[in-house]
Structures are given as C-alpha cells and as structure tokens.
Coordinates of C-alpha atoms in Angstrom, one line a residue:
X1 CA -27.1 25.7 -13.0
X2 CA -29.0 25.1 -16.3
X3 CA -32.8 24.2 -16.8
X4 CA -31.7 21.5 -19.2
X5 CA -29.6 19.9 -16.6
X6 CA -29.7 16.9 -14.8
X7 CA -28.7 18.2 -11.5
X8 CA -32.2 21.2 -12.0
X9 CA -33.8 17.9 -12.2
X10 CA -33.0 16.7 -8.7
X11 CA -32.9 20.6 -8.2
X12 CA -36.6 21.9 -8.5
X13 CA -38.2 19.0 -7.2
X14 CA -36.3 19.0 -4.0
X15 CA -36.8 23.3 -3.0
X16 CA -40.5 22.5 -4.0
X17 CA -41.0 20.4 -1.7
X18 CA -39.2 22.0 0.9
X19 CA -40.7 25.1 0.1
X20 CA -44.5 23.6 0.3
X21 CA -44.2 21.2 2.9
X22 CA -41.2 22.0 5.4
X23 CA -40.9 25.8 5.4
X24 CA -44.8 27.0 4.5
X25 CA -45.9 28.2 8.1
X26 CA -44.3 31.4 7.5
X27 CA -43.4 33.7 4.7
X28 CA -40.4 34.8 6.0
X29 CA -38.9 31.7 6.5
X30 CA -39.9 30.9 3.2
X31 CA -38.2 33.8 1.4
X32 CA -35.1 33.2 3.1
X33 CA -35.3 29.8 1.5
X34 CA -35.7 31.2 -1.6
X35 CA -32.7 32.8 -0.8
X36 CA -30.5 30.1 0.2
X37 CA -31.8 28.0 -3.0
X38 CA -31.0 30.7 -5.1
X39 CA -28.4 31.4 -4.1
X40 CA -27.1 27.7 -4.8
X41 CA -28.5 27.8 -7.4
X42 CA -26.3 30.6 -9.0
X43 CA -23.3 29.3 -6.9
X44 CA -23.5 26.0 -9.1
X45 CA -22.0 28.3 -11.7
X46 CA -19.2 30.5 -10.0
X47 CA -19.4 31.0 -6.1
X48 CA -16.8 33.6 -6.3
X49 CA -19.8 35.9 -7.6
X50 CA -22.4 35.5 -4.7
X51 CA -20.8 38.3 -3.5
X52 CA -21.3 40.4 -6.1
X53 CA -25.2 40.3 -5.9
X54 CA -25.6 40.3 -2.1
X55 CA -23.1 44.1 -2.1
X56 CA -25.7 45.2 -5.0
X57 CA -28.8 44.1 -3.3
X58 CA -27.7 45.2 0.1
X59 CA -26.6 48.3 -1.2
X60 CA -30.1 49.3 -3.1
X61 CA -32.0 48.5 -0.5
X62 CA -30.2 50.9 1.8
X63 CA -30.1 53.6 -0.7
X64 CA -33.7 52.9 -1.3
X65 CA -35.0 53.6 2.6
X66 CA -32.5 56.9 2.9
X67 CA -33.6 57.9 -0.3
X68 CA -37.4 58.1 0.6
X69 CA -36.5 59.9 4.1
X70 CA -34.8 62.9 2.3
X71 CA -36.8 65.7 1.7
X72 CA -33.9 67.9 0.3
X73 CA -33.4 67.1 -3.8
X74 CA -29.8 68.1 -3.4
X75 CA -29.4 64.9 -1.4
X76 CA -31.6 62.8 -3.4
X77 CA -30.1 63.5 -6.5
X78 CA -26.4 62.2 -4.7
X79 CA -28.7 59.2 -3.3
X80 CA -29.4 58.8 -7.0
X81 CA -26.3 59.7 -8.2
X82 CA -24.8 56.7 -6.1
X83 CA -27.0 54.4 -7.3
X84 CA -26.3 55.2 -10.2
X85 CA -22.7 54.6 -9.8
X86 CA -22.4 51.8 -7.7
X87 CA -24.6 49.7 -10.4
X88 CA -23.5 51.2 -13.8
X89 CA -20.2 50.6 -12.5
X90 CA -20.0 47.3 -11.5
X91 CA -22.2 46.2 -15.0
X92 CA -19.0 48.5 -16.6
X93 CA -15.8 46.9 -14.9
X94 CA -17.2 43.5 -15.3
X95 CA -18.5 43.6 -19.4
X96 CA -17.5 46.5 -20.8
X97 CA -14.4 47.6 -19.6
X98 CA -12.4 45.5 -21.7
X99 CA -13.9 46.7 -23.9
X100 CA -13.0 50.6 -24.1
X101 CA -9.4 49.4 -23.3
X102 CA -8.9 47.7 -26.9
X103 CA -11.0 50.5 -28.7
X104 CA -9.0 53.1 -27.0
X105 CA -5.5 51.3 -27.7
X106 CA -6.5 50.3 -31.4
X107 CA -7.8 54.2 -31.9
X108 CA -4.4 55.3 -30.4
X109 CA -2.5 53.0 -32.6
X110 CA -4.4 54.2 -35.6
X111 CA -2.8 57.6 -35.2
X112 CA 1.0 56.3 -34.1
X113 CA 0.8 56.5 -30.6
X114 CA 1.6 53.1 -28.8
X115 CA 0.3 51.8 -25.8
X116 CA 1.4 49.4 -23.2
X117 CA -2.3 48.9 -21.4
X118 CA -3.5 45.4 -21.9
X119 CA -6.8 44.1 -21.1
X120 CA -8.0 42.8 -18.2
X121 CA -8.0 39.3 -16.9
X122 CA -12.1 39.6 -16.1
X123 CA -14.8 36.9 -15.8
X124 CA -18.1 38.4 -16.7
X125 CA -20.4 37.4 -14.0
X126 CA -23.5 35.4 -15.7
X127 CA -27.1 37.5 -15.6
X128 CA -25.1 40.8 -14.5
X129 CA -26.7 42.8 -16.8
X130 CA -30.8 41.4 -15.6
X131 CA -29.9 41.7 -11.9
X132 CA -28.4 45.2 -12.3
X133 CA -31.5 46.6 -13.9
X134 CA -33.9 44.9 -11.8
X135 CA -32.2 46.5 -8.7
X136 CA -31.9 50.0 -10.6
X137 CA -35.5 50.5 -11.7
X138 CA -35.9 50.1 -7.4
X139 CA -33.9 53.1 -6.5
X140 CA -35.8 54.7 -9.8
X141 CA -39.0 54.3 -8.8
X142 CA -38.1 55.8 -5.2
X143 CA -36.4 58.4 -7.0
X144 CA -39.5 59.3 -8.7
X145 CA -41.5 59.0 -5.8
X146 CA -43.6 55.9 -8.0
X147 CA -42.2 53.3 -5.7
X148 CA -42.0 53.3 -1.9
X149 CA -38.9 51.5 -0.2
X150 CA -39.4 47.9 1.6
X151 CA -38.2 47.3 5.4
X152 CA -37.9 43.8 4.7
X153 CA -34.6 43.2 3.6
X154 CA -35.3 39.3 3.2
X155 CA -38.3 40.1 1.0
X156 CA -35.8 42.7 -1.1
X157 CA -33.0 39.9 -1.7
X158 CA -35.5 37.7 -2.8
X159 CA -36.5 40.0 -5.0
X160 CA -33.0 40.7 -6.2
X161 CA -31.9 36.7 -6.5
X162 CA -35.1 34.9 -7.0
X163 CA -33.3 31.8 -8.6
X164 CA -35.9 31.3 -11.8
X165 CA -35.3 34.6 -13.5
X166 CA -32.1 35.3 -11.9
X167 CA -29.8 34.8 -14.7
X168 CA -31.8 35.6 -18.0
X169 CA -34.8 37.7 -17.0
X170 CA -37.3 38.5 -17.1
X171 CA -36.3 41.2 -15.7
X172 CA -38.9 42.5 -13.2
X173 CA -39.8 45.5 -11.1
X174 CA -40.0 45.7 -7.5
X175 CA -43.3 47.2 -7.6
X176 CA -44.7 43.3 -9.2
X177 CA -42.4 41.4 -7.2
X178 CA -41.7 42.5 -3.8
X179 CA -45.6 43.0 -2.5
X180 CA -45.3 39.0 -3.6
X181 CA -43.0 38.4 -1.0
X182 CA -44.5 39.6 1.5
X183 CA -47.6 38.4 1.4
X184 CA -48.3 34.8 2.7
X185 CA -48.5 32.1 -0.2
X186 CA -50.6 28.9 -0.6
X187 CA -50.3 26.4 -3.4
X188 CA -52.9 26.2 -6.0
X189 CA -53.6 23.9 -8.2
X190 CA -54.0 25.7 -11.1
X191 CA -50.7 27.6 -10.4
X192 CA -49.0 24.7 -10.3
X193 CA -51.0 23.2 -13.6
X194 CA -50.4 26.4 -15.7
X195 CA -46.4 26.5 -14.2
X196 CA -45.9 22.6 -15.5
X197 CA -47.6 23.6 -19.2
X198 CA -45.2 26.7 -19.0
X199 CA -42.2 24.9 -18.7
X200 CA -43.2 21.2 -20.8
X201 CA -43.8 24.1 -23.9
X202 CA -40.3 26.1 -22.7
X203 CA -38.0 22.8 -22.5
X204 CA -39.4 22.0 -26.3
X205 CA -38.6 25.4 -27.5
X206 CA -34.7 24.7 -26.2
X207 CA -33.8 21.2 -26.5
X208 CA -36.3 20.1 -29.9
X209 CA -36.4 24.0 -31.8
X210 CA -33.1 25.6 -30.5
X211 CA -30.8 23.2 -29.6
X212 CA -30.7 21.3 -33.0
X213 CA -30.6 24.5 -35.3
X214 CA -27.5 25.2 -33.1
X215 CA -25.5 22.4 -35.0
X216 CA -26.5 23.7 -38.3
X217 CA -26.0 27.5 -37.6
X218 CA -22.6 27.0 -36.1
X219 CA -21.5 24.9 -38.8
X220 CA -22.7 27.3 -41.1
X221 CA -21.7 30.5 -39.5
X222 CA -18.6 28.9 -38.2
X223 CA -17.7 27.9 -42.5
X224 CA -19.5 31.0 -44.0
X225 CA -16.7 31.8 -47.0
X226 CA -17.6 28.7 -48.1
X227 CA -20.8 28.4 -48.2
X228 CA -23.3 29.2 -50.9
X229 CA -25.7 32.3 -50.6
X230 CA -28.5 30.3 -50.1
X231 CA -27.1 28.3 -47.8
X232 CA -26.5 31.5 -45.8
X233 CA -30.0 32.1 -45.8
X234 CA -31.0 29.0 -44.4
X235 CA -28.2 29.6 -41.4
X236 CA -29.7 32.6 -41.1
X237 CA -33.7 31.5 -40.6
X238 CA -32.2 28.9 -38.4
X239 CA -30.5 31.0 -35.8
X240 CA -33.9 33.2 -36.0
X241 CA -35.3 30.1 -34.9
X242 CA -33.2 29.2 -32.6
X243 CA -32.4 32.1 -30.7
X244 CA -36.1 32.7 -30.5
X245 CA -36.7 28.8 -28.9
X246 CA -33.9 29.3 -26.7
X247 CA -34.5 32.8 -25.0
X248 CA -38.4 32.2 -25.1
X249 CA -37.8 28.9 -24.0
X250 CA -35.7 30.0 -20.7
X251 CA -38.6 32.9 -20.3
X252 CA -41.5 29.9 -20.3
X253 CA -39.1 27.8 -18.0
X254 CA -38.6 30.9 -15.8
X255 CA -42.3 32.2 -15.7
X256 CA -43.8 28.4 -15.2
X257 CA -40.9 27.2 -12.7
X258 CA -42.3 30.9 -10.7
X259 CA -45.6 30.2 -10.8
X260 CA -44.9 26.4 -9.2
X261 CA -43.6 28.1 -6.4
X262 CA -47.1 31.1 -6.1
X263 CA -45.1 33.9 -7.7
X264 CA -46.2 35.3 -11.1
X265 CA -43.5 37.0 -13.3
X266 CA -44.0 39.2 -16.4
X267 CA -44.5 37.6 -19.7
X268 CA -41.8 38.0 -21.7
X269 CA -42.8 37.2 -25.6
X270 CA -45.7 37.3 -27.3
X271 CA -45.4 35.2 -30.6
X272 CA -42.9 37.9 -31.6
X273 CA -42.4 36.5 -35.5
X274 CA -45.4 37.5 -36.1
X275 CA -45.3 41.0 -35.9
X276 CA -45.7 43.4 -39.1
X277 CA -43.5 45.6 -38.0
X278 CA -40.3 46.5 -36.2
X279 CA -42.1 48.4 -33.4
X280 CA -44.6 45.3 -33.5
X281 CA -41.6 43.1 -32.5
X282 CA -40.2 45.0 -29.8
X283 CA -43.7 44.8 -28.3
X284 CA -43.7 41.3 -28.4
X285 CA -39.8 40.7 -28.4
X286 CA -37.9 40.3 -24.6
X287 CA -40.6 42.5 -23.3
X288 CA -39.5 43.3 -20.0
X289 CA -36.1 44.7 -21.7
X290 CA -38.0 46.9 -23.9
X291 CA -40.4 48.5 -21.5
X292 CA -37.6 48.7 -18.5
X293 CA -35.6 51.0 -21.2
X294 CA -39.2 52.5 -22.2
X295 CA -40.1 53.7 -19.1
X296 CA -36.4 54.6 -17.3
X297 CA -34.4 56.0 -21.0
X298 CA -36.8 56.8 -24.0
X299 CA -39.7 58.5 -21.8
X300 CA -37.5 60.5 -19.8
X301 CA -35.4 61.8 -23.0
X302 CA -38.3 62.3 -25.1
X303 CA -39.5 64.6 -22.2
X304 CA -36.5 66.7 -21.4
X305 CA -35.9 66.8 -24.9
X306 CA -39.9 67.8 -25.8
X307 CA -38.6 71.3 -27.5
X308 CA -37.0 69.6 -30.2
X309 CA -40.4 68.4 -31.0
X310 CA -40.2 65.2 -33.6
X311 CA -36.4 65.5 -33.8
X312 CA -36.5 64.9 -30.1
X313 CA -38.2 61.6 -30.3
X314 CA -36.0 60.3 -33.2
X315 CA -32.9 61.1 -31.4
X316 CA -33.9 59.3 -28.5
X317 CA -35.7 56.1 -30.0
X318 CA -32.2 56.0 -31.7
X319 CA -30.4 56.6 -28.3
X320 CA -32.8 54.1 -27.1
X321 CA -32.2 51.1 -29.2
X322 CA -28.0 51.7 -30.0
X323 CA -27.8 51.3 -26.0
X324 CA -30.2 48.1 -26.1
X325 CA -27.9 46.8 -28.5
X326 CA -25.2 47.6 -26.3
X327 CA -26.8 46.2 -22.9
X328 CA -26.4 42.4 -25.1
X329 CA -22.9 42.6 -25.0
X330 CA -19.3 44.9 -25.6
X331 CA -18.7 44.3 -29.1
X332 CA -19.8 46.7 -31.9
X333 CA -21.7 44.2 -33.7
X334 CA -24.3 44.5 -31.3
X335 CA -24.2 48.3 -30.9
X336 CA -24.7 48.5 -35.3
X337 CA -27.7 45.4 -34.6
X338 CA -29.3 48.8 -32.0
X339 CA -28.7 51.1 -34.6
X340 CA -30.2 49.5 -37.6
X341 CA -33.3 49.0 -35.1
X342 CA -33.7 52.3 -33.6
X343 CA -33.1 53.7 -37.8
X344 CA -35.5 51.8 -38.9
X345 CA -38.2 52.8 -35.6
X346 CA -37.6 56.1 -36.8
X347 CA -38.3 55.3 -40.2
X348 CA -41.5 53.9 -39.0
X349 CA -42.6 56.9 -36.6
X350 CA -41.8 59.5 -39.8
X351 CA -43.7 57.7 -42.0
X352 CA -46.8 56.9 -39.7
X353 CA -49.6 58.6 -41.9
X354 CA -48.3 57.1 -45.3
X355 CA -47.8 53.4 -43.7
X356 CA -51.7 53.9 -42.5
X357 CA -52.7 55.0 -46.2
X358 CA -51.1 52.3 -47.2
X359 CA -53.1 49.6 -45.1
X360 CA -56.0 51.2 -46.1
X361 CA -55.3 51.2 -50.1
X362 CA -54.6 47.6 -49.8
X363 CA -56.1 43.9 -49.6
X364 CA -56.0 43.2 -46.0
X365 CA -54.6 39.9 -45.7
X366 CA -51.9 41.0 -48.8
X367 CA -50.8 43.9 -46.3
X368 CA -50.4 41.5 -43.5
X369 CA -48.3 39.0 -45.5
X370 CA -46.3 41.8 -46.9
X371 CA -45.9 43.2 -44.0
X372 CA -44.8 39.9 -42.1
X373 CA -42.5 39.4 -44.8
X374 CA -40.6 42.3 -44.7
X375 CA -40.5 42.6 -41.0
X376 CA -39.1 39.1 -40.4
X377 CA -36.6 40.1 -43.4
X378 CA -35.0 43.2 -41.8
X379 CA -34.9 41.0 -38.5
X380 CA -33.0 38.2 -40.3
X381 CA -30.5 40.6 -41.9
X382 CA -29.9 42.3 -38.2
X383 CA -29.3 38.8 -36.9
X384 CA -26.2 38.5 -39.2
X385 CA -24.8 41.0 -37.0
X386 CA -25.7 39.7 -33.4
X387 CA -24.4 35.9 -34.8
X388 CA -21.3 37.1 -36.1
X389 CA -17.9 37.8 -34.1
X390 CA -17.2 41.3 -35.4
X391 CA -18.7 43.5 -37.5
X392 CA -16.2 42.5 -40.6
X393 CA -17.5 38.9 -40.7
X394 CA -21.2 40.4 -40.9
X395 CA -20.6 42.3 -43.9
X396 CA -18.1 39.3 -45.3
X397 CA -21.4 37.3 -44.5
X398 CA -24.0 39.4 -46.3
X399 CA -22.0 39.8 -48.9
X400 CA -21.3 36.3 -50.0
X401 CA -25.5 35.9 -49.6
X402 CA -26.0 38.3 -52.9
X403 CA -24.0 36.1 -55.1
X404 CA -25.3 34.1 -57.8
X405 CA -25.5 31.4 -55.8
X406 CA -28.0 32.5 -53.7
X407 CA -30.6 31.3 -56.6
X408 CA -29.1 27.6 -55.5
X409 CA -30.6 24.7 -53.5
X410 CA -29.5 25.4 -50.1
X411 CA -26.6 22.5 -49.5
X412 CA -28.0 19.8 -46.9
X413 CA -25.6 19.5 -43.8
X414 CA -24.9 16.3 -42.4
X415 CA -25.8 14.4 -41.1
X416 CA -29.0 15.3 -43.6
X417 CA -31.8 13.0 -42.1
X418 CA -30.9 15.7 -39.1
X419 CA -31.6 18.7 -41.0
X420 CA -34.5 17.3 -42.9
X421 CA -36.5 16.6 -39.7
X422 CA -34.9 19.8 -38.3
X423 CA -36.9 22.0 -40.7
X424 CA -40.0 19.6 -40.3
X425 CA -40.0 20.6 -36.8
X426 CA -39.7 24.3 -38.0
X427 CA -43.1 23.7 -40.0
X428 CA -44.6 22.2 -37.4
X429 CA -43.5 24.6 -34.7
X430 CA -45.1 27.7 -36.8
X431 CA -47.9 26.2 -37.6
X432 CA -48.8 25.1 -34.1
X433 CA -48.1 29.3 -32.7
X434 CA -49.8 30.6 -35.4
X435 CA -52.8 28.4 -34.4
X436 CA -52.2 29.5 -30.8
X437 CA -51.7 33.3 -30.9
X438 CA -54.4 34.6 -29.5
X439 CA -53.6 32.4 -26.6
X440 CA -51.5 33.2 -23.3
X441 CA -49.2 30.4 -24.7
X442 CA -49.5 27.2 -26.8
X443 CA -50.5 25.0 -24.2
X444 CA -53.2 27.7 -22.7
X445 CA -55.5 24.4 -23.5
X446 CA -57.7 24.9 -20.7
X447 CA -61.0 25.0 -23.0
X448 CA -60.5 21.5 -23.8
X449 CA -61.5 18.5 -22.5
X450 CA -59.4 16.3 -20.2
X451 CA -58.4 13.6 -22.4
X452 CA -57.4 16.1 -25.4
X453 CA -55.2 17.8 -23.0
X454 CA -53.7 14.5 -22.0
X455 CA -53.0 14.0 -25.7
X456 CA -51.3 17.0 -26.3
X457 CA -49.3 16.7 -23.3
X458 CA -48.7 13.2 -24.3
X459 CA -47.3 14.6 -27.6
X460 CA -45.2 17.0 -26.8
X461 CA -43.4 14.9 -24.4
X462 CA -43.1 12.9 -26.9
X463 CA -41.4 14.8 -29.6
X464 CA -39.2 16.5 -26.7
X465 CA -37.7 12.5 -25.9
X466 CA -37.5 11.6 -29.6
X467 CA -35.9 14.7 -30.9
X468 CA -34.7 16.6 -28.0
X469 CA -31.0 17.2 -27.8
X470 CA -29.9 16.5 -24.2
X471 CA -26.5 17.6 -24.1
X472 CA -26.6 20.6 -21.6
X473 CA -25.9 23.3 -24.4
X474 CA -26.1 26.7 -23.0
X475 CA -28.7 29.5 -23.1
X476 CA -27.8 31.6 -25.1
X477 CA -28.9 34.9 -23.0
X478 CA -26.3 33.8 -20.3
X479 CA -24.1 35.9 -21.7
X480 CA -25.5 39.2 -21.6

C-alpha cells in the first residue's frame, strides 16, 4: 500500500480511529491491532510475503530470550551464528542470489567454460532489506549484552511490522521501539499536531518535488545518447532532487503518520544538501542506515582491526560504504556508487589536518560555498551510477556530459510550461530549507502565531493540489 494512494486515504483514518477510540483500554490489544493493520497493510502489496516477516520476527525473538539465558560463549556465538544465518540468508536468496548466479556464469563464460544454471524465478519481497536489519541489530544488542530480550512477543512483532516504517525505514532499534510498546499510550494533541505537519511537508516533497522531476529524469536518463551534456546535467540535479523528496518524503510520512498514533521514530534526514562534506552528508543522509552500519560493521572492524592503526580505519570505512552500496540493491552500479563514497571518506579522514588549515586560511562563508559546491558535485556524479542500469551506461552517461555541448542551454522537455514551473518549485523548495535548517523540519512553526501557521498550511496545501502529481508513482526506496 502506498502513502500517495487513495485506498491510505480511507486507510489511516480508519486504524486511527480504531486504534484511539475502540481498542485504547489496553496496550496489548492495541499492539495486536497494530499488528493486524500492518499486517494489511503490507498484504495490500503481495500476501504471499506475510509469511516471510512473521518466520523472521518469530524466529529473533526466540533466539533473542535463549540467547540472554546462555552463559556459555560457545553457545552464544551459535545463537548468534543462527541469527546470523537465518536473516542474511533470507535478505540473500530473495535479492542477491540472482545475482551471484549471472556474475558467476558470465565470469565462467569469460574463460570458455559454459554453464547451464539460469537464474531464478524470484520476487524480491518489498522493505526486506529495513525489516532484516531492524530484527538483526535485536539479536546484536543481546549478543553484546547492550540490549535485554522482550517476553512480549506482541510487543516484538510490532516492533518488527509496525506498518509506517515497515517498508522504507527508518530503520529502528528495538532498544527505541519496543519499551514504546509496552507502555500504555494516550493521545496528545501536540503528537498528533507535529504528526499532521510531518506528513502535509512529506506528501509535498513526493508528489510536488519528486514526482514531477521523475518525468524529466526518465526521459532524460531513459534518451541519454541523445542528449546534450548540459542537458545531462540538468537530469542529473533533477534526480538529486527527486530522490531526495521522495525518500525524505516517505521518512516525514513515516515519522509523522508514527507520531499520530503516540510512537516516535528516528529522524531520518537532516537537510542533507547542505552538507560540506561527504561525511557531513552521511550524517544527515538516511540516518538510520548509516548509524545501524556505524554501530554493528565500521565500529566493530575498526576495533578488531585497531593494530593496523590508520590503515585499519580506511579499510573499513571502505568495507563500510562498498557494502552500503550493496545493501540498495544486486547490481554493481551501486556497489562502485559505495566505493566512490567510502574513497572519498578516506580521502577526507587522511587529509583531516590540511582540510582544517584550509578553513582556517580562508573567508568563511567562501569556504562554505566551496565547500557545498563541491560536496553536492561529487554527490551528483555518484548519482549517475545509482540512476543508471549498469555500470556501462554510467560511464556512456558521464561521458557524453564532457562534450562541447555541455557549454549549451540545457534543451527544455515538453511539455516546457512543465519544466519551467518544475525548476521554480526547485528554487522555491531550497530556499524555503535553507530558511528552515536549524529547525526540526520546515513546518516546526510552532513560534508563530496561529493565523501565520494557518497561512502556511494553507499554502502548502495549496501548491500540493495545484502541482501535485497524483498518479500513484512508486517510492523509490521500495526496492531496496
């Protein structure tokens, strides 16, 4: 089920109520609402898969409460071990295995042996790859002895399937979530205030920003050898923008569509083109992603790998970020999009002390503008590979961009009133972050007086039924 459908429209009204007004006497009845409306609402999509995230959930919660008994590390590292396992290899067979199938064929061929294995007939379940490490970092934290295991196995599916973040993140730990499941819940009316801003500013970001740079960027990605270099550019600042509305756009929808319902989720962005540099971004950039790979990959590897001193914590920033390009999907574009990141980190972590000098030898504000520039720069060049089908097309891509006629006026795609008001909004939409970035998030308006809020309210809804694109397009984090 999408946010930007009709039937979430019907959708969200009707579990609120239920949940608020039928079901509020007692928690646990509550949760396993939760459950049952989550659990429709992932069904809407494929039922076949409901399965697939009860056997996970069941089967990390069980792990979890053995785990914590044993006393014997032989024991909980097979505990761990299966974990391990059963999650990885689910995620594996589902997205990746394809995957090493055609690499493995194609290398074979490449040497002139031939192979008869096909790939698999394999729908990838949608979200498997947020569920999977939300129920992973559970058993980790046991594991670590930072987390202790629930006896509520209501409150732990919950957890697991909670029907806002479900499918796209964020991706949360069980040490914020679960405690807020078992704890009683009343509505509050600034909950349910700061939820409705959350998810007016999130359904802008999709269906005014995102959804109408799609047409352009698929046009122009779709008809790249024919386009000019400049025109490549512009395709390229529009997908930025648009994959940026649409993923921060789900996260507000998520976060504010939680808080309507007393449960308060992780922010996942934090005005993330703004950032001056790369490890700036992935500060502000799908959060919970970074951190989760943080806290359960870098950390550990930089630890065990502390004798190696700075070479340790290059290989494993680089480690770090090739498998975050990985975890978006089983194609090697995204695995070169990691690589280029976790280089460039590197890069940055070598070069610490001169970057500082640097800041200090120059204007302050001509640092930060350089600074943006060149971030936002690299990021748009690395988006050639996470837009493109394979890694060929990428370099086909930035290739035709360094032509002579990238020193062109971009062409205008029709229908060009479209694109003219499409950048507009652009403007518009930059200006009005930039204005609110010291803020929670752009409608964080709480300072102001009642009929200014009503005004801006009144404008947004506005500009979200005049230039909104309501044709149910997908998010574009579904897939991953």
């Amino acid at each position: 089920m999408l946010f930007n459908s009709l039937i979430f429209a019907f959708f969200l009204p009707t579990v609120f109520f239920i949940y608020w007004f039928v079901v509020n006497k007692n928690v646990k009845i509550q949760n396993i609402f939760l459950i049952v409306a989550s659990y429709f609402f992932y069904g809407w999509w494929d039922w076949r898969f409901l399965g697939l995230i009860f056997f996970s959930s069941i089967t990390d919660f069980f792990i979890g409460k053995i785990l914590h008994q044993q006393q014997k590390q032989l024991n909980r590292n097979l505990l761990m071990i299966l974990s391990l396992f059963t999650n990885l290899g689910v995620l594996f067979y589902f997205k990746y295995c394809n995957f090493f199938i055609e690499n493995f064929v194609s290398l074979f061929s490449s040497i002139g042996i031939s192979s008869n294995v096909t790939s698999l007939n394999i729908i990838l379940p949608i979200g498997i790859s947020f569920y999977t490490f939300q129920t992973l970092s559970y058993t980790i934290d046991i594991y670590k002895k930072q987390g202790k295991p629930t006896d509520d196995v209501v409150s732990f599916l919950a957890f697991v399937s909670f029907f806002p973040q479900l499918v796209a993140g964020p991706i949360e730990r069980a040490s914020n979530l679960v405690p807020q499941f078992l704890k009683p819940r009343k509505f509050k009316y600034e909950d349910g205030v700061e939820g409705a801003r959350l998810i007016l500013w999130g359904f802008l970001k999709k269906v005014v920003i995102a959804d109408n740079c799609a047409y352009f960027v698929n046009n122009i990605f779709d008809n790249y050898a024919s386009q000019t270099g400049s025109t490549l550019v512009l395709g390229l600042i529009l997908f930025a923008f648009q994959v940026y509305g649409d993923f921060s756009g789900y996260s507000d929808i998520a976060v504010g569509t939680a808080r309507l319902f007393g449960i308060k989720l992780m922010d996942n962005f934090n005005f993330p083109y703004f950032s001056t540099s790369i490890t700036d971004f992935w500060r502000r950039w799908h959060i919970s992603l970074s951190t989760w790979l943080r806290d359960y990959l870098y950390t550990p590897m930089v630890m065990g790998l502390r004798s190696w001193g700075m070479k340790g914590i290059i290989f494993s920033t680089i480690c770090s970020f090739t498998i975050i390009g990985f975890w978006h999907g089983p194609n090697w574009v995204y695995i070169v999009f990691g690589l280029f990141h976790g280089l460039v980190l590197s890069y940055e972590i070598l070069n610490s002390k001169r970057r500082k000098r640097w800041k200090k030898s120059m204007n302050k504000r001509v640092h930060f503008v350089l600074s943006l520039i060149l971030t936002f720069t690299f990021y748009l060049f690395t988006l050639i590979l996470f837009r493109s089908v394979s890694v060929t097309d990428a370099t086909y891509y930035a290739e035709n961009i360094f032509s002579k006629s990238l020193f062109t006026m971009p062409a205008i795609i029709a229908p060009k009133y479209r694109m003219i008001y499409t950048l507009i909004l652009i403007l518009a939409f930059i200006i009005t972050e930039w204005y609110s970035k010291d803020k929670k998030h752009v409608l964080d308006v709480v300072n102001l007086s009642q009929s200014k809020r009503w005004a801006i309210y009144a404008v947004v809804i506005g500009v979200i039924i005049v230039f909104g694109r309501f044709n149910n397009n997908d998010f574009i984090y579904f897939q991953f």
